[in-house]
XYZ file of C-alpha atoms in Angstrom:
678
model
C -19.713 -2.083 67.458
C -20.227 -4.838 69.014
C -18.604 -4.897 72.157
C -19.552 -1.131 72.816
C -23.389 -2.386 72.469
C -22.568 -5.488 75.250
C -20.494 -3.531 77.084
C -23.343 -0.596 77.772
C -25.619 -4.031 78.527
C -23.408 -5.097 81.877
C -24.892 -1.313 83.260
C -28.466 -2.401 82.460
C -29.080 -5.698 83.843
C -31.477 -6.150 86.363
C -32.515 -9.237 88.263
C -29.644 -11.874 88.860
C -30.208 -15.534 88.212
C -30.754 -17.125 84.551
C -30.898 -13.650 82.921
C -27.670 -12.740 84.900
C -25.777 -15.661 83.351
C -26.745 -15.005 80.117
C -25.823 -11.588 79.648
C -22.385 -13.008 81.456
C -22.331 -15.781 78.326
C -23.270 -12.823 75.952
C -20.363 -10.512 76.998
C -17.786 -13.094 77.263
C -19.278 -14.412 73.310
C -18.655 -10.818 72.154
C -15.217 -10.448 72.981
C -14.432 -14.180 71.740
C -16.264 -13.436 68.295
C -18.857 -16.015 68.628
C -21.968 -14.235 67.584
C -23.812 -17.048 66.704
C -23.717 -18.594 70.546
C -24.608 -14.861 72.125
C -27.598 -14.738 69.380
C -28.843 -17.960 71.192
C -28.139 -16.065 74.434
C -29.631 -13.105 73.616
C -32.924 -14.873 72.269
C -33.138 -15.906 75.416
C -33.380 -12.921 77.101
C -35.918 -11.531 74.692
C -38.135 -14.770 75.217
C -38.780 -13.526 78.605
C -38.915 -9.747 77.714
C -39.448 -8.727 74.196
C -39.110 -5.101 74.501
C -35.437 -5.007 76.071
C -33.925 -2.323 74.229
C -30.423 -3.654 74.876
C -31.363 -7.249 74.338
C -32.680 -5.870 70.709
C -29.396 -3.926 70.129
C -27.595 -6.713 70.992
C -29.476 -8.987 68.344
C -28.759 -6.307 65.567
C -25.516 -6.572 66.053
C -25.015 -10.648 66.187
C -27.248 -10.705 63.180
C -25.093 -8.112 61.125
C -21.737 -9.919 62.430
C -23.462 -12.997 60.993
C -24.204 -11.324 57.849
C -28.265 -11.739 58.784
C -28.866 -8.000 57.146
C -32.405 -8.504 56.339
C -33.250 -10.206 59.716
C -31.266 -7.449 61.339
C -33.028 -5.023 59.334
C -36.855 -7.029 60.154
C -35.652 -6.411 63.620
C -35.513 -2.472 63.405
C -38.310 -2.058 61.620
C -40.800 -4.290 63.613
C -39.445 -2.826 67.044
C -39.580 0.987 66.155
C -41.331 2.465 69.267
C -38.486 0.785 71.389
C -35.178 1.855 68.665
C -35.126 5.198 67.562
C -33.133 6.567 65.022
C -30.535 8.180 67.116
C -30.023 4.788 68.676
C -29.696 2.189 65.554
C -29.008 5.023 62.879
C -26.172 3.588 62.244
C -26.978 -0.015 62.061
C -30.317 0.485 59.975
C -28.207 2.444 57.118
C -25.356 -0.281 56.779
C -27.663 -2.625 56.487
C -29.542 -0.929 54.052
C -26.174 -0.081 51.894
C -25.062 -4.128 52.702
C -28.672 -5.027 50.562
C -27.717 -2.590 47.819
C -30.595 -0.167 48.841
C -28.361 3.151 48.432
C -30.821 5.173 48.375
C -32.424 4.409 51.173
C -29.410 4.213 53.020
C -28.527 8.082 52.027
C -32.116 8.813 53.669
C -31.554 7.090 56.807
C -27.737 8.585 57.319
C -29.317 12.192 56.440
C -32.244 11.716 58.831
C -29.547 11.287 61.955
C -29.030 14.250 63.744
C -25.288 13.631 65.680
C -23.140 12.565 62.708
C -20.216 10.206 64.070
C -17.105 9.126 62.539
C -18.022 5.573 61.528
C -21.089 7.235 60.285
C -19.366 9.698 57.649
C -17.413 6.602 56.621
C -20.516 5.014 55.897
C -21.885 8.297 54.520
C -18.635 8.640 51.895
C -19.102 4.860 50.859
C -22.480 5.609 50.075
C -22.262 8.969 48.114
C -19.105 6.522 46.021
C -21.893 4.008 45.325
C -24.371 6.785 44.018
C -21.481 8.252 41.822
C -21.809 11.632 43.556
C -17.814 11.780 43.657
C -17.661 15.715 44.047
C -19.650 15.262 47.884
C -17.709 11.860 48.294
C -14.611 14.034 47.739
C -15.422 16.727 50.279
C -16.443 14.204 52.851
C -12.984 12.093 52.587
C -11.137 15.148 52.679
C -12.943 16.649 55.822
C -12.431 13.056 57.577
C -8.641 12.930 57.100
C -8.403 16.324 57.970
C -10.021 16.119 61.417
C -9.098 12.408 62.389
C -5.883 11.384 63.991
C -6.056 7.260 64.325
C -4.604 4.106 62.668
C -7.257 4.587 59.838
C -5.509 7.104 57.897
C -4.431 5.120 55.070
C -7.379 3.174 54.551
C -9.440 6.908 53.978
C -6.705 7.848 51.563
C -6.725 4.774 49.632
C -10.575 6.040 49.468
C -9.920 9.183 48.259
C -7.806 7.949 45.445
C -10.420 5.527 44.399
C -12.707 8.726 44.184
C -10.394 10.590 42.382
C -9.523 7.440 39.780
C -13.748 7.106 39.013
C -13.872 10.973 38.745
C -11.107 10.962 36.315
C -12.730 7.727 34.286
C -16.364 8.914 34.082
C -15.982 12.428 34.348
C -13.116 12.945 32.812
C -11.679 15.482 35.472
C -8.550 15.140 37.150
C -6.939 16.367 40.542
C -3.771 15.665 41.935
C -3.655 15.541 45.525
C -0.169 14.188 46.129
C -1.190 11.457 47.686
C 1.251 8.961 48.416
C 1.652 5.424 47.106
C 2.986 3.430 49.927
C 0.443 0.111 49.288
C -0.463 -1.320 46.231
C -4.048 -0.691 46.679
C -2.995 3.251 46.398
C -0.620 2.577 43.633
C -3.194 0.852 41.581
C -6.066 4.016 42.324
C -2.866 6.666 40.756
C -2.698 3.889 37.561
C -6.465 4.475 37.147
C -6.150 8.072 37.617
C -3.500 8.012 35.101
C -5.379 5.951 32.220
C -7.937 8.014 32.715
C -6.288 11.137 31.813
C -5.013 9.367 28.621
C -1.209 9.018 29.887
C -1.165 5.123 29.068
C 2.443 4.703 29.161
C 2.978 5.885 32.983
C -0.489 4.156 33.936
C 1.334 0.973 32.834
C 4.090 1.755 34.867
C 2.243 2.591 37.842
C 0.278 -0.772 37.532
C 3.839 -2.798 37.148
C 4.875 -0.895 40.640
C 1.077 -1.834 42.142
C 1.938 -5.900 40.717
C 5.369 -5.891 42.878
C 3.779 -3.901 46.189
C 1.137 -6.697 46.020
C 3.427 -9.608 45.652
C 5.707 -8.321 48.031
C 3.036 -7.503 50.707
C 1.534 -11.161 50.337
C 4.627 -13.450 50.248
C 5.394 -11.588 53.608
C 2.361 -13.819 54.951
C 3.569 -17.400 55.034
C -0.039 -18.723 54.827
C -0.954 -16.983 51.596
C -0.806 -19.503 48.609
C 0.309 -18.420 45.250
C -3.446 -19.129 44.166
C -4.169 -16.449 46.901
C -1.657 -13.950 45.132
C -2.605 -14.653 41.598
C -6.399 -14.134 42.744
C -5.455 -10.924 44.285
C -3.425 -9.845 41.467
C -6.609 -10.420 38.799
C -7.675 -7.011 38.978
C -4.620 -5.373 38.438
C -3.647 -7.593 35.320
C -7.194 -6.895 34.179
C -5.921 -3.258 33.988
C -2.755 -3.952 32.061
C -4.892 -5.880 29.512
C -7.392 -2.960 29.332
C -4.142 -0.343 28.821
C -2.678 -3.041 25.933
C -6.057 -3.053 24.671
C -5.568 1.079 24.412
C -2.254 0.492 22.734
C -3.728 -1.703 20.127
C -1.863 -4.572 21.401
C -4.708 -6.900 21.153
C -3.246 -10.089 20.851
C -1.375 -9.462 24.455
C -4.469 -7.821 25.834
C -6.791 -11.108 24.808
C -3.870 -13.541 26.174
C -4.059 -11.657 29.646
C -7.577 -11.442 29.866
C -7.933 -15.394 29.488
C -5.620 -15.591 32.359
C -7.978 -13.666 34.622
C -10.823 -15.628 33.218
C -9.345 -18.915 33.827
C -8.779 -17.872 37.398
C -12.399 -17.725 38.329
C -11.954 -14.689 40.725
C -15.029 -14.064 43.219
C -15.309 -10.826 42.129
C -18.327 -10.976 39.651
C -17.562 -6.989 38.574
C -14.320 -7.973 37.505
C -15.723 -11.253 35.718
C -18.283 -9.062 33.874
C -15.826 -6.360 33.061
C -13.123 -8.559 31.774
C -15.188 -10.629 29.664
C -17.029 -7.487 28.120
C -13.561 -6.500 27.020
C -12.942 -10.242 25.337
C -16.283 -9.629 23.697
C -14.961 -5.900 22.297
C -11.999 -7.346 20.854
C -13.415 -10.350 19.248
C -16.170 -8.008 17.623
C -18.243 -9.534 15.051
C -15.376 -12.676 14.673
C -15.386 -15.477 17.276
C -19.178 -15.293 17.880
C -19.065 -18.703 19.575
C -16.530 -17.215 22.002
C -18.510 -13.960 22.755
C -21.567 -15.976 23.152
C -19.867 -17.991 26.309
C -18.446 -14.795 27.407
C -21.399 -12.545 27.548
C -23.056 -14.803 30.523
C -20.469 -13.737 32.577
C -21.472 -10.124 31.902
C -24.989 -11.006 33.142
C -24.219 -12.739 36.422
C -26.351 -12.048 39.703
C -24.894 -8.932 41.212
C -22.931 -7.221 38.642
C -25.468 -4.460 38.745
C -24.431 -3.620 42.340
C -20.547 -3.989 41.661
C -20.333 -1.426 38.531
C -20.841 1.923 37.427
C -23.582 3.231 35.138
C -21.756 3.763 32.527
C -19.930 0.027 32.751
C -23.257 -1.386 32.935
C -24.271 0.538 29.892
C -21.414 -0.139 28.018
C -21.877 -3.828 28.636
C -25.673 -3.576 27.551
C -24.700 -1.979 24.303
C -21.977 -4.882 23.549
C -25.039 -7.075 24.061
C -27.141 -5.557 21.524
C -24.335 -5.504 19.169
C -23.476 -8.998 19.604
C -26.718 -9.872 18.847
C -26.774 -7.889 16.049
C -24.029 -9.932 14.188
C -25.338 -13.258 15.232
C -28.530 -11.740 13.193
C -30.952 -12.041 16.436
C -32.835 -9.392 15.085
C -35.747 -9.326 18.087
C -33.496 -9.818 20.615
C -31.494 -6.904 19.241
C -34.761 -4.498 18.876
C -35.481 -5.657 22.637
C -32.173 -4.667 24.016
C -32.040 -1.260 22.221
C -35.553 -0.324 23.639
C -34.667 -0.824 27.190
C -31.196 1.163 26.510
C -33.132 4.163 24.988
C -35.970 3.858 28.113
C -32.951 4.007 30.230
C -31.325 6.613 28.686
C -33.187 8.337 25.943
C -30.389 10.905 24.913
C -27.857 8.599 24.541
C -26.829 8.050 20.886
C -25.308 4.816 20.732
C -28.630 2.883 20.661
C -30.089 4.677 18.043
C -26.793 4.214 15.852
C -26.914 0.006 16.497
C -30.661 0.292 15.311
C -29.883 2.301 12.374
C -27.067 -0.371 11.445
C -29.806 -3.251 12.189
C -31.585 -1.060 9.519
C -29.033 -0.736 7.211
C -28.362 -4.586 7.175
C -31.955 -4.995 6.445
C -31.735 -2.910 3.541
C -33.897 -0.062 5.230
C -32.027 2.690 4.553
C -34.693 5.276 4.039
C -36.202 4.040 7.969
C -32.566 4.689 9.222
C -32.266 8.581 7.819
C -35.728 8.853 8.851
C -34.789 7.381 12.701
C -31.449 9.127 12.755
C -33.331 13.048 11.253
C -36.199 12.478 14.557
C -33.302 11.949 17.373
C -31.276 14.887 15.998
C -34.408 17.159 15.970
C -35.391 15.924 19.723
C -31.588 15.711 21.096
C -29.645 18.522 19.731
C -27.032 17.752 22.181
C -25.880 14.530 20.741
C -26.939 16.038 16.836
C -23.573 16.240 15.831
C -22.560 12.498 15.673
C -26.316 11.819 14.600
C -25.351 13.942 11.235
C -22.398 12.727 10.403
C -23.950 9.102 10.148
C -26.916 10.894 8.291
C -24.340 11.947 5.203
C -22.503 9.048 5.480
C -25.640 6.978 4.323
C -26.507 9.709 1.526
C -22.968 8.882 0.035
C -23.415 5.597 0.131
C -26.956 6.029 -1.612
C -25.113 8.347 -4.032
C -26.962 11.866 -3.049
C -23.746 13.637 -2.651
C -25.243 17.023 -2.611
C -27.774 15.876 0.259
C -24.507 14.847 1.999
C -23.287 18.468 1.639
C -25.969 19.932 3.019
C -26.087 17.931 6.286
C -22.434 18.451 7.030
C -22.903 22.128 6.667
C -25.376 22.196 9.090
C -23.189 20.814 12.057
C -22.157 24.308 13.316
C -19.707 22.872 15.859
C -17.390 21.364 12.950
C -18.531 22.926 10.412
C -15.287 25.138 10.055
C -13.276 22.598 10.829
C -9.952 21.942 8.362
C -11.177 18.193 7.623
C -15.132 19.066 7.417
C -13.838 22.156 4.505
C -11.444 19.506 2.851
C -14.554 16.631 2.752
C -17.119 19.581 1.652
C -14.491 20.997 -0.999
C -14.055 17.341 -2.570
C -17.493 16.309 -2.796
C -18.253 19.438 -4.390
C -15.650 18.877 -6.760
C -16.459 15.393 -7.346
C -20.121 16.844 -8.212
C -18.452 19.649 -10.742
C -19.826 21.899 -8.332
C -16.637 24.625 -8.499
C -19.048 27.485 -7.278
C -20.281 25.880 -4.392
C -16.799 24.683 -3.205
C -15.594 28.019 -3.952
C -18.050 29.540 -1.591
C -17.350 26.679 1.148
C -13.880 28.304 0.923
C -15.425 32.179 1.283
C -17.767 31.573 4.109
C -14.440 29.913 6.180
C -12.112 32.654 5.456
C -14.975 34.894 6.370
C -15.499 33.156 9.815
C -11.746 33.242 10.483
C -11.550 36.686 9.578
C -13.624 37.988 12.373
C -12.646 34.947 15.022
C -8.851 34.443 14.098
C -7.805 37.157 11.807
C -4.018 36.594 10.324
C -3.574 33.279 12.483
C -1.797 30.076 10.724
C -4.995 28.441 9.618
C -6.504 31.466 8.228
C -3.438 32.464 5.950
C -3.438 28.258 4.997
C -7.121 28.966 4.100
C -6.563 31.959 1.609
C -3.714 29.952 -0.049
C -5.747 27.026 -0.938
C -8.772 29.134 -1.677
C -6.214 30.893 -3.969
C -4.790 27.423 -5.538
C -8.428 26.340 -5.970
C -9.513 29.311 -8.152
C -6.028 28.882 -10.089
C -6.627 25.240 -11.070
C -9.939 25.869 -12.390
C -9.479 28.828 -14.101
C -11.111 31.633 -11.564
C -8.068 33.886 -11.938
C -10.054 36.773 -11.490
C -11.323 35.558 -8.224
C -7.970 34.514 -6.944
C -6.719 38.163 -7.109
C -8.131 38.816 -4.016
C -6.676 35.713 -2.139
C -3.401 36.511 -3.589
C -3.046 40.136 -2.676
C -4.254 39.394 0.654
C -1.200 36.763 1.187
C 1.004 39.250 -0.471
C 0.638 42.064 1.541
C 0.737 39.661 4.846
C 4.404 39.061 3.686
C 5.880 41.239 0.504
C 8.777 39.066 0.295
C 6.946 36.111 -0.630
C 7.819 35.660 -4.145
C 5.889 32.638 -4.788
C 2.838 34.580 -3.967
C 3.705 37.814 -6.168
C 4.395 35.409 -9.049
C 0.941 33.972 -8.759
C -0.502 37.412 -8.477
C 1.454 38.520 -11.562
C 0.316 35.170 -13.357
C -3.314 35.795 -12.410
C -3.633 39.703 -13.337
C -1.952 39.242 -16.853
C -5.171 37.728 -18.444
C -7.268 39.673 -16.134
C -5.679 43.283 -15.974
C -2.380 43.575 -17.868
C -1.366 46.884 -16.775
C -2.069 45.784 -12.721
C 0.185 42.981 -14.015
C 2.995 45.041 -15.080
C 2.734 47.650 -12.055
C 3.432 44.436 -9.580
C 6.253 42.912 -11.900
C 8.533 45.897 -10.327
C 7.960 44.698 -7.517
C 9.874 41.311 -8.606
C 13.935 41.061 -7.370
C 16.336 41.606 -10.303
C 17.855 38.061 -11.942
C 21.341 39.461 -10.196
C 19.809 39.771 -6.810
C 18.154 36.606 -7.058
C 20.682 33.415 -6.085
C 19.761 30.079 -6.496
C 22.417 27.995 -5.233
C 21.494 25.301 -7.547
C 23.811 22.473 -8.346
C 23.498 21.689 -11.944
C 25.336 18.556 -11.566
C 23.520 17.241 -8.852
C 20.236 18.188 -10.371
C 21.480 16.329 -13.553
C 22.709 13.332 -11.624
C 19.735 12.946 -9.563
C 16.711 10.188 -9.395
C 14.443 11.316 -12.192
C 16.810 13.794 -14.670
C 15.587 12.833 -18.565
C 18.667 14.320 -20.112
C 22.284 14.190 -18.488
C 24.456 16.144 -20.095
C 28.055 14.399 -21.428
C 30.857 16.369 -19.535
C 33.621 17.255 -22.131
C 36.925 15.535 -21.494
C 39.317 17.315 -19.080
C 42.624 18.926 -20.616
C 45.369 18.152 -18.604
C 47.765 21.120 -19.049
C 48.265 23.904 -21.394
C 49.989 21.983 -24.250
C 48.515 22.925 -27.871
C 47.068 19.507 -29.385
C 49.109 17.059 -31.593
C 49.134 16.977 -35.466
C 47.540 13.573 -36.244
C 49.669 11.052 -37.404
C 49.743 7.516 -39.281
C 49.573 6.116 -36.306
C 46.882 7.992 -34.743
C 44.472 7.841 -37.834
C 41.958 5.332 -36.955
C 41.752 2.364 -38.938
C 38.295 2.197 -40.612
C 36.205 -1.251 -39.908
C 36.428 -3.330 -42.568
C 32.417 -4.095 -43.695
C 31.401 -7.774 -43.199
C 30.403 -9.703 -46.405
C 27.067 -11.308 -46.604
C 26.891 -14.853 -46.639
C 25.399 -16.394 -49.812
C 23.683 -19.609 -50.400
C 25.460 -22.870 -50.908
C 24.288 -23.613 -54.470
C 24.893 -20.001 -55.468
C 26.600 -19.823 -59.182
C 28.022 -16.162 -59.654
C 27.825 -16.864 -63.555
C 24.162 -16.795 -63.268
C 22.065 -14.181 -63.347
C 19.570 -13.971 -60.052
C 16.068 -14.210 -60.550
C 14.480 -10.562 -60.773
C 11.085 -12.150 -58.904
C 12.699 -13.418 -56.364
C 11.608 -11.105 -53.915
C 7.965 -12.142 -54.882
C 5.857 -14.656 -53.222
C 5.512 -17.576 -55.365
C 2.015 -17.359 -56.383
C 2.310 -13.921 -57.967
C 5.707 -14.756 -59.793
C 4.887 -14.626 -63.827
C 6.157 -18.446 -64.237
C 3.690 -20.217 -61.471
C 1.389 -22.049 -63.066
C 0.131 -23.918 -59.465
C 0.399 -27.543 -58.745
C -0.061 -30.425 -60.840
C -2.558 -32.917 -60.299
C -0.362 -35.970 -60.763
C -1.298 -39.771 -60.097
C -1.834 -40.248 -56.277
C 1.168 -42.040 -54.011
C 0.108 -45.514 -53.440
C -0.256 -45.594 -50.045
C -1.199 -48.502 -47.391
C -4.127 -48.715 -46.357
C -6.348 -47.363 -48.866
C -9.027 -48.640 -50.796
C -12.627 -50.526 -50.369
C -13.237 -52.541 -47.292
C -11.306 -55.921 -47.314
C -9.359 -54.744 -50.648
C -6.007 -55.872 -50.896
C -3.398 -53.287 -52.416
C -0.394 -54.226 -54.063
C 2.242 -53.795 -51.164
C 6.077 -53.916 -51.603
C 7.341 -57.061 -51.046
C 9.604 -55.390 -47.813
C 6.517 -54.708 -46.154
C 4.968 -57.926 -46.321
C 6.278 -60.018 -42.730
C 5.581 -63.400 -44.518
C 7.981 -63.457 -47.684
C 10.534 -62.416 -44.764
C 12.972 -65.278 -44.008
C 14.157 -63.841 -40.996
C 11.232 -62.805 -39.131
C 10.517 -65.154 -36.288
C 7.445 -66.565 -36.068
C 4.523 -64.918 -34.080
C 2.826 -67.674 -32.303
C 4.678 -70.831 -31.024
C 4.540 -73.982 -32.993
C 3.144 -76.925 -31.612
C 4.953 -79.067 -29.468
C 7.304 -76.241 -28.483
C 6.353 -75.738 -24.942
C 9.767 -74.416 -23.666
C 10.619 -70.880 -24.085
C 7.179 -69.276 -23.619
C 7.775 -68.017 -20.100
C 10.524 -65.747 -21.538
C 9.201 -64.749 -24.787
C 5.990 -63.550 -22.666
C 7.864 -61.865 -20.256
C 10.407 -60.305 -23.215
C 7.674 -59.228 -25.790
C 5.941 -56.201 -25.046
C 2.175 -56.346 -25.737
C 0.422 -54.994 -28.987
C -1.081 -51.997 -27.106
C 2.492 -51.106 -25.513
C 4.183 -51.355 -29.064
C 5.634 -48.077 -30.736
C 4.543 -47.717 -33.876
C 7.283 -47.319 -36.677
C 7.465 -43.996 -38.157
C 5.204 -43.694 -41.347
C 5.959 -41.771 -44.227
C 2.955 -39.841 -44.467
C -0.234 -39.091 -42.884
C -2.774 -41.349 -43.753
C -5.944 -40.466 -44.199
C -8.948 -42.978 -44.319
C -10.606 -43.388 -47.425
C -14.534 -42.073 -47.781
C -16.740 -44.993 -47.756
C -19.696 -45.033 -49.936
C -23.061 -46.371 -48.384
C -25.037 -48.624 -50.537
C -28.782 -47.744 -51.432
C -31.767 -49.649 -51.860
C -30.942 -52.312 -49.279
C -32.905 -52.181 -45.433
C -30.231 -54.438 -44.235
C -27.056 -51.367 -44.135
C -23.726 -52.331 -46.137
């Protein structure tokens, strides 16, 4: 682009001298890539002639090459009379695209009459940023079909990126048979598979992309290991995403943190990785989530990610604010999300969760009802949440009414099962049977004779039989039996139901039962008895060997009778004395029991009034014992004191002698008539 512009300037040079030397300088700098020096020379020319068109175009090119997109755009807007759209249309659109003014860039491109190849390339990039993937796909297909240059692989890479975005954000898939010769193509193919839900195949493609990336980068001797890791960061982040979807959260978290530690320059990659870590943390490890949420708010993130990615990040921020009890901040974020996308149900559900945390269930239900009325396209998930709230409050019937109003899933087996279970819990058998009836009628008209239709009929019949509605069950059982007249089980159920309703009909149907002779059950009785859970096992008879008659029992075959063991007798047993006839009665109930005799109390040590002495036996008086050692050393006997102290156990550590009987302290009488106590 720069060379074509400067080469054109050589044919329009006028004059000689300093201006000619400046143009020569510009031409040389353009070939060498020194656009800063070329810009200085261009400015000198424009100082002499500010409306020189060639010089202005050269200045715009130099500014673009140096990254001065804003300055270049200012030059174009200042000289609109000299620089027409057909002259600098591509440069203007490119500057607007690089300044993230994508809508303006699209208008500029559409206003250029001649669509060159480079303009089509830029047009495809703009459409991709605007997420208009169908139009972008058509542009790249046409370019690949009509162009034959060295940039075919880059165009195929861009085309594969469009297909991957469609698979991820629009749930559409198309396989154009693109090659996987580079790691970029292989990576985009992996993203396409992941968008289709083929996680294992996507992981294999990512591993292949990693190998191709390492191989291509290690061939360059100037590339360091840090450069390789930085290039692999996006592949590793996508691998961690697949692990997270597969439930391998620990492995995913480890790989995510490795990407964060590398501090890649791509703010979009950092934002997505940090957001996924926050989703793994949920309401746990909130401190780490608060640090990671800062990465999702970096400058320029909004220009690097798709709208759905940005929306998911904002929703997770609101959830984090709710988990950290920042209600005001959470409400502000939710209000902003609802303004941007009024029909999205997620902000409303988060608001409902916040209200439930504040015990405002009625307000939450009103909010859900209002949103479902305003946005019927999102009413299914909203009504399910309403039903859940009613159930938590114990309003089962209201929850059933809400579930029955969801037309999209009203006749799904899971919904029918939930409704029947809840009505049964409320002992409303009629409503439960009505659910079965309506569902059977629906499938009778939509899918007659299908597996789900017949299974519903059978479940309805079993339910009616279980709750004693045999008359109502007969119609369902007849319908099942007509579908398969060889079904003996259904016929038996039908006869059982008619036996209490219409005995003549039961007898007539009994004729269709097979005879016992034709029914072979192939039941192994021995195996059935020996199986786990058998309550009675029949004893097998002893096997008889040969046909010989049993011998007559001889004296040696007679079993000896076991001798009865004699009972043990007490040691003082006297066989001559007659036993006491009242020996089996308790002592108090015997005729000769007179009660305990009140004799003299046994003399006990320590009894009596305080200070009184009792006539203790001499053996208890230690002072009268000649062999008892003195308890204290005699005067003048200083030797041996240390050994005595060390060997004698202190009084509080002595073990008391075993007393003959437990001693009770005698009650003490308080003296009367004195002020001084005792």
